[in-house]
Short mmCIF file of C-alpha atoms and ligand atoms in Angstrom, two decimals:
data_model
loop_
_atom_site.label_atom_id
_atom_site.label_comp_id
_atom_site.label_asym_id
_atom_site.label_seq_id
_atom_site.Cartn_x
_atom_site.Cartn_y
_atom_site.Cartn_z
CA UNK A 252 122.49 152.99 1.02
CA UNK A 253 121.72 151.00 4.13
CA UNK A 254 118.09 149.92 4.22
CA UNK A 255 115.89 150.23 7.27
CA UNK A 256 113.66 147.35 8.14
CA UNK A 257 110.99 147.21 10.82
CA UNK A 258 110.99 143.88 12.60
CA UNK A 259 108.29 143.80 15.19
CA UNK A 260 109.21 146.53 17.63
CA UNK A 261 112.83 146.79 16.64
CA UNK A 262 114.61 148.26 13.68
CA UNK A 263 117.15 146.45 11.63
CA UNK A 264 119.55 147.89 9.12
CA UNK A 265 120.33 145.94 5.98
CA UNK A 266 123.48 146.04 3.97
CA UNK A 267 122.17 146.34 0.44
CA UNK A 268 125.22 144.68 -1.02
CA UNK A 269 125.07 141.39 0.86
CA UNK A 270 121.64 141.47 2.50
CA UNK A 271 122.81 140.90 6.04
CA UNK A 272 120.81 142.69 8.73
CA UNK A 273 122.25 144.48 11.72
CA UNK A 274 120.85 146.12 14.82
CA UNK A 275 123.50 148.80 14.60
CA UNK A 276 123.35 151.16 11.65
CA UNK A 277 127.06 151.92 12.00
CA UNK A 278 127.97 148.29 11.45
CA UNK A 279 125.54 147.99 8.57
CA UNK A 280 127.11 151.01 6.94
CA UNK A 281 130.62 149.65 7.44
CA UNK A 282 129.58 146.31 6.05
CA UNK A 283 128.13 147.93 2.98
CA UNK A 284 131.22 150.06 2.44
CA UNK A 285 133.36 146.96 2.75
CA UNK A 286 131.14 144.88 0.49
CA UNK A 287 131.12 147.54 -2.21
CA UNK A 288 134.84 148.02 -2.06
CA UNK A 289 135.93 144.39 -1.89
CA UNK A 290 132.98 142.66 -3.52
CA UNK A 291 132.76 140.32 -0.57
CA UNK A 292 131.88 140.40 3.09
CA UNK A 293 134.11 140.61 6.09
CA UNK A 294 133.58 138.24 9.00
CA UNK A 295 134.34 141.23 11.20
CA UNK A 296 130.90 142.54 10.35
CA UNK A 297 128.87 139.49 9.44
CA UNK A 298 129.47 137.97 12.86
CA UNK A 299 127.31 140.79 14.20
CA UNK A 300 124.51 140.10 11.75
CA UNK A 301 121.13 139.22 13.20
CA UNK A 302 119.47 138.53 9.85
CA UNK A 303 120.74 136.72 6.78
ZN1 LIG B 529 127.50 143.66 3.48
#
Protein backbone atom coordinates (compact mmCIF):
# COMPACT_ATOMS: atom_id res chain seq x y z
CA UNK A 1 0.00 0.00 0.00
CA UNK A 2 1.18 3.48 -0.87
CA UNK A 3 1.82 5.55 2.23
CA UNK A 4 0.61 9.10 2.66
CA UNK A 5 2.99 11.59 4.15
CA UNK A 6 2.25 15.17 5.16
CA UNK A 7 5.10 17.48 4.24
CA UNK A 8 4.32 20.98 5.34
CA UNK A 9 1.23 21.93 3.38
CA UNK A 10 1.59 19.31 0.71
CA UNK A 11 0.99 15.60 0.63
CA UNK A 12 3.46 13.09 -0.62
CA UNK A 13 2.87 9.48 -1.47
CA UNK A 14 5.53 6.94 -0.64
CA UNK A 15 6.20 3.71 -2.41
CA UNK A 16 6.54 1.27 0.46
CA UNK A 17 8.80 -1.01 -1.51
CA UNK A 18 11.56 1.45 -2.35
CA UNK A 19 10.77 4.45 -0.15
CA UNK A 20 10.66 7.02 -2.91
CA UNK A 21 8.13 9.81 -2.45
CA UNK A 22 5.90 11.22 -5.14
CA UNK A 23 3.47 14.11 -5.41
CA UNK A 24 1.21 12.01 -7.57
CA UNK A 25 -0.46 9.02 -5.97
CA UNK A 26 -0.88 7.36 -9.36
CA UNK A 27 2.87 7.34 -9.95
CA UNK A 28 3.53 6.14 -6.42
CA UNK A 29 1.12 3.28 -6.96
CA UNK A 30 2.70 2.36 -10.28
CA UNK A 31 6.13 2.50 -8.74
CA UNK A 32 5.07 0.20 -5.96
CA UNK A 33 3.46 -2.25 -8.36
CA UNK A 34 6.62 -2.26 -10.43
CA UNK A 35 8.90 -2.61 -7.41
CA UNK A 36 6.91 -5.52 -6.04
CA UNK A 37 6.81 -7.28 -9.35
CA UNK A 38 10.40 -6.77 -10.44
CA UNK A 39 12.12 -6.33 -7.09
CA UNK A 40 13.73 -3.17 -8.38
CA UNK A 41 12.76 0.33 -9.39
CA UNK A 42 12.13 1.75 -12.80
CA UNK A 43 13.74 5.04 -13.80
CA UNK A 44 10.43 5.81 -15.49
CA UNK A 45 8.99 6.41 -12.05
CA UNK A 46 11.93 7.35 -9.88
CA UNK A 47 12.72 10.32 -12.09
CA UNK A 48 9.46 11.80 -10.83
CA UNK A 49 10.38 11.23 -7.19
CA UNK A 50 10.56 14.28 -4.97
CA UNK A 51 11.78 12.40 -1.90
CA UNK A 52 14.34 9.64 -1.53
ZN1 LIG B 1 9.05 1.96 -5.71
